[in-house]
Amino acid sequence: YQQELGNRIAQLALVDIAVAVALSARHSILWRPFGFEWAVMWHTWFGRIGSLCALYHATLEIAIYYSQQSNSSLFEAMTRSPMATSGSGIILLVSILVFGSHPLVRSMSYRLFRLTHLLSFGGLVVLGILHHWAFLVFYTAVFGVWMVDQIQRWGVESRPVHLVSMEALPGKITSGRRTSGLYKLAQDTAGDDSHGLRFSVSKPLGFPLLSVAGHGFGDFETVVLIAQGIGITPWIAVLQYMQQTKVQTKELNLIWSVPSSDVLHAFMQELSSWEYSSDLVLNFDVHITREVADVEPGLLSDVIKIHHGRPDYGLVLETIRQRNSRTHVALGLCAADETVQKCGNQVRGATFSNEQSWWSICAERFEL
C-alpha cells in the first residue's frame, strides 16, 4: 500500500510541475482568456503542490528502503540506484526552485531568481527523463505550449517598425554589454526607409509590490507615482492593476515629465481610460520639458493636466502630504538617480513619515 501511495503521489507531482511549467508561459494566447494574474497565481500554486508531492515521494522511498536495510546510511539510500540518484537530484533542484522563488530573493536580486529558475528547470528536464520515461511525455506537451507562445510572440505579434530617431536614456544603453550593439544598429538605420528593425514589445504586467511582505499599491489609501520619460512603463502596470482589482486606494497621483508631446501621445490610450473612473480622486500631471509646440498648458482631458517645464518635486510632494497628513502613502519612483534620491530622502523625513502617517517607497529602474 505504501509503495502504491508513493507512486501515485509521484505521478501527481509530475503533473503539477508540468502544469506549473506550462503556466510559466504567462503571456501565451492559451492563458489570455483567463488573465495574466490568474496564470501567475496558479503557476505558483501548482509549483508548490508539485514540490510537496515530490518531497513526500522521496521521503517515503527512503523510509521504505530504511525499513528493509537498517544498516545503510542516508547517502546510500539516496544513491543506491540510478533512479534513486536522479530522484535525489530532482529533490535538490526543486528545493533550489522553492528558495529562488521566495519574494525576498526576487526583491533583492531578480537576476538570482531568474538564474535559479532557468538552471533548475534545465536540470529537472535532464534528471526527470533519466528518472522515469513519463517525464518525457509530459515535457513534450509542455514544449508544445512553449512553441505556441514563441510563435505567437515572434511570428504573429512581432512587426517590423520604421525607426525615426533614437535617444540615449539615462543608464548604460550606449555602453552596456548587451545593448551597445543594438543602440549602434538603431543609430545606423534610424530614418532609413530601406531598413527596419524588428521589435517585439510586451506591455508591463504582474503584481506590483512595494515590500517583501506582499504589500501592494492597492493596499494604500493614497498612491503617488513619479516617472520620467519611458519610466512611465512600470506605472502603467500599476494603473492596469488598480483598474482591474478592488483596491483600498482613494487618491491616485501621477507626476510624469517627458521631453516632448510625442511620448505623451504614445500612452494617451492607457491614461485616458481613467477618465470615466469615479471611484478615485485622480491627479495626472504631465510636464513637457522641451518641445511645447502642439500641446498648450492646461487640461488635456478630464484627468490629464499639461504643464510646461520641469516639476518641482519638493513642492508637489509637500502639497500631497498636506492633503494626506493622516493616511498611509505609497510612492513609486522610476526616474533618474538624482530624482529618486531627492524624493526618497524627502519622504523618509519625520515631516512625512511619523506616528500619524508613513510613506512606503518603491524605486524602479532599468538595468541594461
Short mmCIF file of C-alpha atoms in Angstrom, two decimals:
data_model
loop_
_atom_site.label_atom_id
_atom_site.label_comp_id
_atom_site.label_asym_id
_atom_site.label_seq_id
_atom_site.Cartn_x
_atom_site.Cartn_y
_atom_site.Cartn_z
CA TYR A 1 0.00 0.00 0.00
CA GLN A 2 2.75 2.48 0.92
CA GLN A 3 4.64 1.79 -2.31
CA GLU A 4 1.48 2.29 -4.36
CA LEU A 5 0.69 5.51 -2.49
CA GLY A 6 4.22 6.79 -3.13
CA ASN A 7 3.91 6.07 -6.85
CA ARG A 8 0.58 7.85 -7.08
CA ILE A 9 1.99 10.89 -5.23
CA ALA A 10 4.93 10.89 -7.66
CA GLN A 11 2.54 10.94 -10.62
CA LEU A 12 0.67 13.83 -9.03
CA ALA A 13 3.96 15.70 -8.54
CA LEU A 14 4.85 15.17 -12.20
CA VAL A 15 1.51 16.52 -13.39
CA ASP A 16 1.63 19.52 -11.05
CA ILE A 17 5.16 20.51 -12.04
CA ALA A 18 4.34 20.10 -15.74
CA VAL A 19 1.30 22.37 -15.38
CA ALA A 20 3.38 24.91 -13.44
CA VAL A 21 5.95 24.95 -16.24
CA ALA A 22 3.22 25.39 -18.86
CA LEU A 23 1.73 28.30 -16.91
CA SER A 24 5.17 29.98 -16.79
CA ALA A 25 4.48 30.99 -20.42
CA ARG A 26 2.14 33.56 -18.86
CA HIS A 27 1.91 35.73 -22.00
CA SER A 28 0.66 32.77 -24.04
CA ILE A 29 -2.52 33.16 -26.01
CA LEU A 30 -3.71 29.94 -24.34
CA TRP A 31 -4.00 31.67 -20.95
CA ARG A 32 -5.05 35.09 -22.20
CA PRO A 33 -8.82 34.48 -21.71
CA PHE A 34 -8.17 33.81 -18.01
CA GLY A 35 -5.92 36.81 -17.39
CA PHE A 36 -2.26 37.27 -16.54
CA GLU A 37 -2.83 37.33 -12.77
CA TRP A 38 -4.66 34.00 -13.00
CA ALA A 39 -1.70 32.39 -14.79
CA VAL A 40 0.83 33.72 -12.26
CA MET A 41 -1.27 32.65 -9.26
CA TRP A 42 -1.81 29.09 -10.49
CA HIS A 43 1.80 28.78 -11.67
CA THR A 44 2.82 29.45 -8.07
CA TRP A 45 0.32 27.05 -6.51
CA PHE A 46 0.93 24.16 -8.91
CA GLY A 47 4.67 24.58 -8.31
CA ARG A 48 4.17 24.46 -4.53
CA ILE A 49 1.91 21.41 -4.63
CA GLY A 50 4.25 19.62 -7.03
CA SER A 51 7.23 20.34 -4.80
CA LEU A 52 5.45 18.98 -1.72
CA CYS A 53 4.36 15.85 -3.56
CA ALA A 54 7.90 15.24 -4.86
CA LEU A 55 9.30 15.66 -1.34
CA TYR A 56 6.70 13.26 0.07
CA HIS A 57 7.52 10.65 -2.57
CA ALA A 58 11.27 10.92 -1.92
CA THR A 59 10.99 10.68 1.87
CA LEU A 60 8.60 7.74 1.59
CA GLU A 61 11.03 5.88 -0.69
CA ILE A 62 13.88 6.50 1.75
CA ALA A 63 11.75 5.32 4.68
CA ILE A 64 10.80 2.11 2.84
CA TYR A 65 14.44 1.45 2.00
CA TYR A 66 15.48 2.02 5.63
CA SER A 67 12.88 -0.46 6.80
CA GLN A 68 14.50 -3.08 4.56
CA GLN A 69 18.17 -2.10 5.02
CA SER A 70 18.50 -0.83 8.56
CA ASN A 71 22.33 -0.73 8.45
CA SER A 72 22.57 1.58 5.43
CA SER A 73 23.37 5.28 5.61
CA LEU A 74 21.30 8.17 4.27
CA PHE A 75 23.77 8.69 1.43
CA GLU A 76 23.46 5.03 0.42
CA ALA A 77 19.68 5.31 0.49
CA MET A 78 19.77 8.35 -1.81
CA THR A 79 22.29 6.87 -4.29
CA ARG A 80 21.56 3.14 -4.20
CA SER A 81 20.49 3.08 -7.87
CA PRO A 82 20.38 5.37 -10.93
CA MET A 83 16.68 6.03 -10.24
CA ALA A 84 17.36 6.92 -6.61
CA THR A 85 20.29 9.16 -7.56
CA SER A 86 18.28 11.05 -10.19
CA GLY A 87 15.38 11.34 -7.75
CA SER A 88 17.67 12.85 -5.11
CA GLY A 89 18.91 15.33 -7.70
CA ILE A 90 15.34 16.27 -8.55
CA ILE A 91 14.58 16.99 -4.88
CA LEU A 92 17.68 19.19 -4.67
CA LEU A 93 16.67 21.15 -7.78
CA VAL A 94 13.10 21.53 -6.54
CA SER A 95 14.46 22.90 -3.25
CA ILE A 96 16.54 25.45 -5.18
CA LEU A 97 13.43 26.45 -7.13
CA VAL A 98 11.48 26.99 -3.93
CA PHE A 99 14.31 29.06 -2.46
CA GLY A 100 14.79 31.13 -5.61
CA SER A 101 11.09 31.93 -5.95
CA HIS A 102 10.78 33.43 -2.47
CA PRO A 103 9.67 37.11 -2.56
CA LEU A 104 12.78 38.11 -0.60
CA VAL A 105 15.04 36.68 -3.32
CA ARG A 106 13.02 38.30 -6.10
CA SER A 107 13.09 41.71 -4.44
CA MET A 108 16.80 41.62 -3.62
CA SER A 109 18.08 40.09 -6.85
CA TYR A 110 15.79 39.32 -9.77
CA ARG A 111 18.85 38.04 -11.62
CA LEU A 112 19.34 35.34 -8.96
CA PHE A 113 15.63 34.48 -9.11
CA ARG A 114 15.82 34.05 -12.89
CA LEU A 115 19.11 32.15 -12.78
CA THR A 116 17.89 29.62 -10.21
CA HIS A 117 14.72 29.04 -12.21
CA LEU A 118 16.46 28.51 -15.55
CA LEU A 119 19.24 26.26 -14.23
CA SER A 120 16.91 24.23 -12.02
CA PHE A 121 14.42 23.73 -14.82
CA GLY A 122 17.17 22.56 -17.18
CA GLY A 123 18.35 20.11 -14.55
CA LEU A 124 14.81 18.88 -13.94
CA VAL A 125 14.38 18.09 -17.62
CA VAL A 126 17.58 16.02 -17.77
CA LEU A 127 17.22 14.24 -14.42
CA GLY A 128 13.49 13.73 -14.91
CA ILE A 129 13.98 11.87 -18.17
CA LEU A 130 16.71 9.74 -16.54
CA HIS A 131 14.43 9.08 -13.56
CA HIS A 132 11.35 7.87 -15.47
CA TRP A 133 10.14 7.84 -19.06
CA ALA A 134 6.86 9.54 -18.07
CA PHE A 135 8.75 12.81 -17.65
CA LEU A 136 9.45 12.82 -21.39
CA VAL A 137 5.74 12.58 -22.24
CA PHE A 138 4.74 15.50 -20.03
CA TYR A 139 7.65 17.72 -21.05
CA THR A 140 6.82 17.09 -24.71
CA ALA A 141 3.34 18.50 -24.04
CA VAL A 142 4.86 21.46 -22.18
CA PHE A 143 7.23 22.05 -25.10
CA GLY A 144 4.16 22.34 -27.34
CA VAL A 145 2.75 25.09 -25.10
CA TRP A 146 6.11 26.89 -25.22
CA MET A 147 6.20 26.67 -29.02
CA VAL A 148 2.72 28.21 -29.24
CA ASP A 149 3.97 31.07 -27.06
CA GLN A 150 7.08 31.62 -29.20
CA ILE A 151 5.15 31.53 -32.49
CA GLN A 152 2.64 33.99 -31.11
CA ARG A 153 5.33 36.30 -29.69
CA TRP A 154 7.81 36.36 -32.57
CA GLY A 155 5.74 35.31 -35.57
CA VAL A 156 2.26 36.75 -35.07
CA GLU A 157 2.58 39.76 -32.79
CA SER A 158 6.04 40.96 -33.88
CA ARG A 159 6.09 43.61 -36.61
CA PRO A 160 8.90 45.46 -38.40
CA VAL A 161 8.91 49.13 -37.45
CA HIS A 162 10.38 52.22 -39.07
CA LEU A 163 12.71 53.79 -36.54
CA VAL A 164 12.64 57.55 -36.89
CA SER A 165 15.06 58.55 -34.15
CA MET A 166 16.65 57.23 -31.01
CA GLU A 167 17.90 58.99 -27.91
CA ALA A 168 20.11 57.63 -25.16
CA LEU A 169 18.09 57.37 -21.97
CA PRO A 170 19.69 57.61 -18.51
CA GLY A 171 21.55 54.38 -17.92
CA LYS A 172 24.03 52.27 -19.81
CA ILE A 173 22.22 51.71 -23.10
CA THR A 174 25.12 53.12 -25.12
CA SER A 175 27.82 51.11 -23.35
CA GLY A 176 26.05 48.10 -21.87
CA ARG A 177 27.41 44.70 -22.81
CA ARG A 178 24.09 43.53 -24.23
CA THR A 179 22.69 46.82 -25.54
CA SER A 180 25.57 48.74 -27.12
CA GLY A 181 25.30 46.75 -30.35
CA LEU A 182 21.56 47.34 -30.58
CA TYR A 183 22.00 51.04 -29.94
CA LYS A 184 24.61 51.34 -32.71
CA LEU A 185 22.40 49.42 -35.14
CA ALA A 186 19.43 51.64 -34.29
CA GLN A 187 21.50 54.77 -34.90
CA ASP A 188 22.74 53.47 -38.25
CA THR A 189 19.24 52.61 -39.52
CA ALA A 190 17.27 55.49 -38.00
CA GLY A 191 15.39 57.39 -40.70
CA ASP A 192 16.37 54.90 -43.42
CA ASP A 193 13.23 53.75 -45.25
CA SER A 194 15.04 50.75 -46.73
CA HIS A 195 15.72 49.19 -43.33
CA GLY A 196 13.54 48.22 -40.42
CA LEU A 197 14.40 46.85 -37.02
CA ARG A 198 12.21 44.00 -35.83
CA PHE A 199 10.98 44.53 -32.28
CA SER A 200 8.76 42.51 -30.00
CA VAL A 201 7.47 44.60 -27.11
CA SER A 202 5.32 43.25 -24.29
CA LYS A 203 3.27 45.51 -22.07
CA PRO A 204 4.20 45.61 -18.38
CA LEU A 205 2.24 43.04 -16.41
CA GLY A 206 2.29 41.46 -12.98
CA PHE A 207 1.61 42.06 -9.32
CA PRO A 208 3.11 45.45 -8.36
CA LEU A 209 4.57 45.05 -4.87
CA LEU A 210 6.25 47.52 -2.51
CA SER A 211 7.66 45.17 0.11
CA VAL A 212 8.70 41.57 0.62
CA ALA A 213 5.75 41.23 2.97
CA GLY A 214 3.48 41.45 -0.06
CA HIS A 215 2.08 44.95 0.35
CA GLY A 216 0.84 46.25 -2.97
CA PHE A 217 -0.01 49.74 -4.19
CA GLY A 218 -3.68 48.91 -3.80
CA ASP A 219 -3.23 48.47 -0.04
CA PHE A 220 -2.55 52.21 0.45
CA GLU A 221 -5.17 54.94 0.63
CA THR A 222 -3.01 57.33 -1.39
CA VAL A 223 -0.68 56.40 -4.25
CA VAL A 224 1.91 58.75 -5.79
CA LEU A 225 3.70 57.71 -8.99
CA ILE A 226 6.64 59.74 -10.31
CA ALA A 227 8.08 58.96 -13.74
CA GLN A 228 10.50 60.48 -16.20
CA GLY A 229 10.28 59.60 -19.88
CA ILE A 230 9.99 55.88 -20.54
CA GLY A 231 9.89 55.41 -16.76
CA ILE A 232 6.10 55.51 -17.08
CA THR A 233 6.04 51.86 -18.21
CA PRO A 234 6.12 50.17 -14.77
CA TRP A 235 3.40 52.53 -13.55
CA ILE A 236 1.18 51.58 -16.50
CA ALA A 237 1.17 48.10 -14.92
CA VAL A 238 0.13 49.65 -11.61
CA LEU A 239 -2.67 51.61 -13.30
CA GLN A 240 -3.95 48.48 -15.02
CA TYR A 241 -3.78 46.54 -11.77
CA MET A 242 -5.76 49.18 -9.89
CA GLN A 243 -8.38 49.35 -12.62
CA GLN A 244 -8.94 45.60 -12.70
CA THR A 245 -8.71 44.86 -8.97
CA LYS A 246 -10.67 46.02 -5.97
CA VAL A 247 -8.27 48.22 -4.00
CA GLN A 248 -8.29 50.38 -0.88
CA THR A 249 -6.82 53.38 -2.71
CA LYS A 250 -8.84 56.59 -2.64
CA GLU A 251 -6.43 59.04 -4.27
CA LEU A 252 -4.05 58.44 -7.19
CA ASN A 253 -1.40 60.98 -8.22
CA LEU A 254 0.79 60.68 -11.32
CA ILE A 255 3.64 63.14 -11.98
CA TRP A 256 5.23 62.40 -15.35
CA SER A 257 7.85 64.50 -17.12
CA VAL A 258 8.50 63.91 -20.83
CA PRO A 259 10.82 65.67 -23.30
CA SER A 260 8.12 66.09 -25.98
CA SER A 261 4.45 65.51 -26.63
CA ASP A 262 5.25 62.50 -28.85
CA VAL A 263 5.93 60.38 -25.76
CA LEU A 264 2.68 61.57 -24.20
CA HIS A 265 0.62 60.64 -27.27
CA ALA A 266 2.09 57.12 -27.21
CA PHE A 267 0.47 56.50 -23.82
CA MET A 268 -2.71 58.52 -24.21
CA GLN A 269 -4.90 55.45 -24.58
CA GLU A 270 -3.77 54.00 -21.25
CA LEU A 271 -4.06 57.31 -19.41
CA SER A 272 -7.37 58.35 -20.94
CA SER A 273 -9.01 55.09 -19.88
CA TRP A 274 -9.28 56.61 -16.39
CA GLU A 275 -11.48 59.50 -17.46
CA TYR A 276 -14.67 57.69 -16.55
CA SER A 277 -13.43 56.30 -13.25
CA SER A 278 -15.41 57.81 -10.39
CA ASP A 279 -14.07 55.63 -7.58
CA LEU A 280 -10.78 57.50 -7.14
CA VAL A 281 -9.58 61.06 -6.85
CA LEU A 282 -7.25 61.32 -9.86
CA ASN A 283 -4.46 63.84 -10.41
CA PHE A 284 -2.44 63.18 -13.58
CA ASP A 285 0.13 65.93 -14.15
CA VAL A 286 2.27 65.74 -17.30
CA HIS A 287 5.27 68.07 -17.58
CA ILE A 288 6.67 68.65 -21.09
CA THR A 289 10.27 69.75 -20.61
CA ARG A 290 11.41 70.56 -24.17
CA GLU A 291 9.12 70.83 -27.19
CA VAL A 292 5.85 72.65 -26.42
CA ALA A 293 4.51 73.46 -29.85
CA ASP A 294 1.38 71.32 -30.22
CA VAL A 295 0.16 70.99 -26.63
CA GLU A 296 -0.84 74.03 -24.60
CA PRO A 297 -0.75 74.15 -20.79
CA GLY A 298 -4.00 73.27 -19.06
CA LEU A 299 -6.44 70.39 -19.01
CA LEU A 300 -5.87 67.96 -21.88
CA SER A 301 -8.78 65.82 -20.65
CA ASP A 302 -10.87 65.35 -17.53
CA VAL A 303 -7.91 63.62 -15.90
CA ILE A 304 -4.69 64.84 -17.55
CA LYS A 305 -3.27 68.29 -16.89
CA ILE A 306 -0.40 69.60 -19.02
CA HIS A 307 2.47 71.72 -17.67
CA HIS A 308 5.49 73.24 -19.40
CA GLY A 309 8.86 72.92 -17.70
CA ARG A 310 10.27 70.57 -15.09
CA PRO A 311 8.23 69.71 -11.99
CA ASP A 312 9.22 70.92 -8.54
CA TYR A 313 9.12 67.54 -6.83
CA GLY A 314 9.64 69.00 -3.37
CA LEU A 315 6.63 71.27 -3.71
CA VAL A 316 4.49 68.56 -5.32
CA LEU A 317 5.20 66.03 -2.56
CA GLU A 318 4.62 68.61 0.16
CA THR A 319 1.23 69.51 -1.35
CA ILE A 320 0.23 65.85 -1.41
CA ARG A 321 1.44 65.40 2.18
CA GLN A 322 -0.72 68.25 3.41
CA ARG A 323 -3.78 66.62 1.87
CA ASN A 324 -2.88 63.23 3.37
CA SER A 325 -1.33 64.03 6.74
CA ARG A 326 -3.11 61.12 8.47
CA THR A 327 -3.01 58.41 5.81
CA HIS A 328 -0.51 55.88 4.56
CA VAL A 329 1.01 56.73 1.18
CA ALA A 330 2.73 54.57 -1.45
CA LEU A 331 5.39 56.36 -3.51
CA GLY A 332 6.57 54.83 -6.79
CA LEU A 333 9.69 56.26 -8.45
CA CYS A 334 11.06 55.45 -11.89
CA ALA A 335 13.33 58.32 -12.81
CA ALA A 336 16.93 59.48 -12.82
CA ASP A 337 19.02 58.54 -9.79
CA GLU A 338 19.14 62.15 -8.63
CA THR A 339 15.35 62.41 -8.62
CA VAL A 340 14.93 59.08 -6.85
CA GLN A 341 17.40 60.10 -4.14
CA LYS A 342 15.90 63.55 -3.66
CA CYS A 343 12.31 62.37 -3.41
CA GLY A 344 13.23 59.36 -1.29
CA ASN A 345 15.14 61.47 1.23
CA GLN A 346 12.27 63.93 1.47
CA VAL A 347 9.55 61.40 2.29
CA ARG A 348 11.76 59.50 4.73
CA GLY A 349 11.96 62.58 6.92
CA ALA A 350 9.91 62.96 10.09
CA THR A 351 7.62 65.51 8.43
CA PHE A 352 6.30 62.85 6.05
CA SER A 353 6.75 59.56 7.91
CA ASN A 354 5.71 59.71 11.56
CA GLU A 355 3.25 58.18 14.03
CA GLN A 356 0.26 59.56 12.09
CA SER A 357 1.35 58.76 8.55
CA TRP A 358 4.08 56.83 6.82
CA TRP A 359 5.31 56.61 3.23
CA SER A 360 6.40 53.37 1.59
CA ILE A 361 8.81 53.73 -1.33
CA CYS A 362 9.20 51.56 -4.43
CA ALA A 363 12.04 52.60 -6.77
CA GLU A 364 12.12 51.01 -10.22
CA ARG A 365 14.94 51.29 -12.72
CA PHE A 366 16.01 49.73 -15.99
CA GLU A 367 19.11 47.57 -15.77
CA LEU A 368 20.58 47.15 -19.24
#
